[in-house]
Phi, psi and omega in degrees: 000140178295144185296324179295317175299320179297312180296320180297321179296331181270355176091018181258128173233131182250141177289173176298145184291152174231171185293338182272354187289153168285127175273120183260112182248144182278131175295345182297313185218008178078005186283152178286115173282313185187167173242131188235129180287134176288152181289135175280164179300322179294325178288323172300314181294320179298319180295320179293320180295316178300319181295321177298318180292320180297319181302317185292332173273323186287327184296336183260000172288135178302141186304320176298330174290322174295324178294331180289329174295318179294322177299319181287331176292323177299321178294321178297322179296321178299317181290333183259010187306312184296313182292316183289324175298321177293319177299316177303319181291316181296324186273329182258335188087355179287152185296158190301320177305322181282325177297315178292323177297327179292319177294324176297326174299320180296316178299315183296318180290330174296314177302315181299312185295318179300318176292321178298331184298343177257005184234353179300124183197166179250215186230145164254126187243149178291128177269147177280353181251131181303139178074014181243145172241135179250127187224158165242123178246155175243129185240154171306145184257336180133179181305140184248131174267131181239121179246113186246165186259166185289326192289333172231080193286352184225318188297312181293324171301314184295324176304324176282311190294316184297318177292314182302316180300313181290336174282356177099016188245135168291170182227134172244118192245123172251101179282168173300137175295346176282335185227057182278341183293322178297321180295313183294327177291318179297320179294316180300319176299317182296314182299323176296318177297318183293330182278343184272334186257204177298150189304134176233152185288145176292142176106005177295334173216128174232138175247125182238118180268133180178178182258212186294327179299321179290317177304318179294323180299314181292323180294331182276346191273117182291351178284355175246089182293340176235133172240119173256116186234128178243128179169208183282165173299324179295319179297316180298321178295329180285322187269326186301315180295331181290317178296314183292330182300333179252012180062035175280171179255125184251131168250107183251125170243098192248213189292162174224149175223070199283139181241152171233135179254131180247114181272165180301329183276357185303147175280102192292327176296321175296322177299313182305307180301316182295315182295321184300316180285314185298322184268339183242345181299151183056027181054036178072017185248042169249150175295334180266008181304137174288121183242343179228129178240114182257106190251126178301138181300337179290339179239002184300316182292335175278314189286308194292324173300321180295318175301316179303318179296319178294320179298320182295333185267352184303127176282111178258129180174201182300125184290349176274350175283123184299340182273345181286140177247338183229117176266199185274160165295162185296324182191181182300321181300323177295320179299311182295322178294325174298313182294324177297318181291319177293322176298319179293321179298316178300315183298332179272003175099009178285151179256120186253127174248117182093197177096350184280159178288143180247130178281125182239128180300136184062020180225033186299332180258013171262159185252088181263135179222155172280127177305149188243140169254131179239120177245167171086001180257151163284178181275085187275183178298327177298317180292332179288341181273151173263114171262120188280070184196166185281071175242125176245117177274124182257119183245135179267130180235156180257349182201165176295325177297315179296320181297317179297318181300314178292319183303313190273358186278350179276158183295331187272161181210057180271285191233153183206162175205159181227136176245113181200157169247014179260114186300322179298318180294321179297316180296322177300314181298323185268000183273180184297337179255016181260232179297138179262019186263163177289334181233128181223120183243152176240127181059038167198163185287176181280351186257168177089044179291147174267154185288347185289334180257151181294136184251130175161178187218181184249183177051230185294349178290341168114337176084000182282164174226134179227172173080236193275199181059228181257023178304337181303336186293336180294340184262006185225165176251142181269136181235122176262126189235141172236133181240124182260109179261009180255177176260006178259169176224068174288141181267154177294152180065017178069019185292135175258122182219089187236137174271116182284000000 
């Protein structure tokens, strides 16, 4: 399908290009998909004003009615799933199965949020004073700024937006300038849904296209009490102090350097399947991508040669081809970063299997690579870094204790996994002295989180939580209330304060 037809089906119409526009190129073949104008200062200011006005109206709409809007948006996403999934693939280079999966994540979080809209609640607590009731209430906090990354151009935004809307908050969204078309399509679908049902305030969603300067502008603006930002650790270090300087609330989803530990009792066929997807899916461009494999010496000789064989057979190619499992890297910069890391690994004595550029018919300007396995290195400074590409460092360990020490020694703390059939080892891994990550899995890889659980990590990963569980609380303000239904005024802590 022609990209113009695809965008038109999703309700996106773009003005004629100008010299200041962002050129959006497909990683599949380097072709120009479209040119998108960056938001002007006046457009940014207008969006923030609209969001503030929308908040004042939306916060008093009953939460179940807010949830109904999100429910209807989920229905629209179901109807547009094929087209939106294809657009994600064309713009990011992830295989079509993953593009469709991203839209399904959006649908799932809409379902979750619609149900949540009838469950948002506080606590009633026992008061020490007769005739008093002590309560905690949750109130809408205000417009939420969402800064999203190229690798998940829609799903992670939806984790934030669906919850923010049912909590009573409008959303101002700055997508990655590499993938603005998906954002514009998501917005067009939402605006259509908002116009078809009961009246909703204008300004519940604004999309602003721009680069780092726009992100800093949003981070600095007190009219956005919450900023949810997904990206690199460097991005988080740049934005977090700006948000903190105005006492804003930051939800940070930053880098990952995810590890998996393979114990002697592990089911190796299961390990192979889990590692293959976790380390090479999305061409290694997930925050939850498996980057370190810590293999017990008792099974190293059995497992690692089998992985080498699987890597050699991986179908790398056009992500719209249903037989492809690994599509292209996002751009030349990602390719160069991967090659630099592999060159450093070789110079340090590492043995590299794969990593070479792959020629793909009709994809000569795309950056396709064979995923790489690197053996023979200790956990060096290179291994401590996150290279956003399909590189898996394989480390030999002699015990679970050694594996945990190495696993937890990196700065990042997003996702982790353990492969074992030993119950005690699983309990050790999930216990307080086990994995130090926000996500810890047993007998599956670190990637592929479900929306029902809160998503996020510790340490340099930022500490934020999005999606399920009680992540909704980040989009609201807590109010502690005491109601006196008596004619007396006893003071807390038994204090006596009487004027004689």
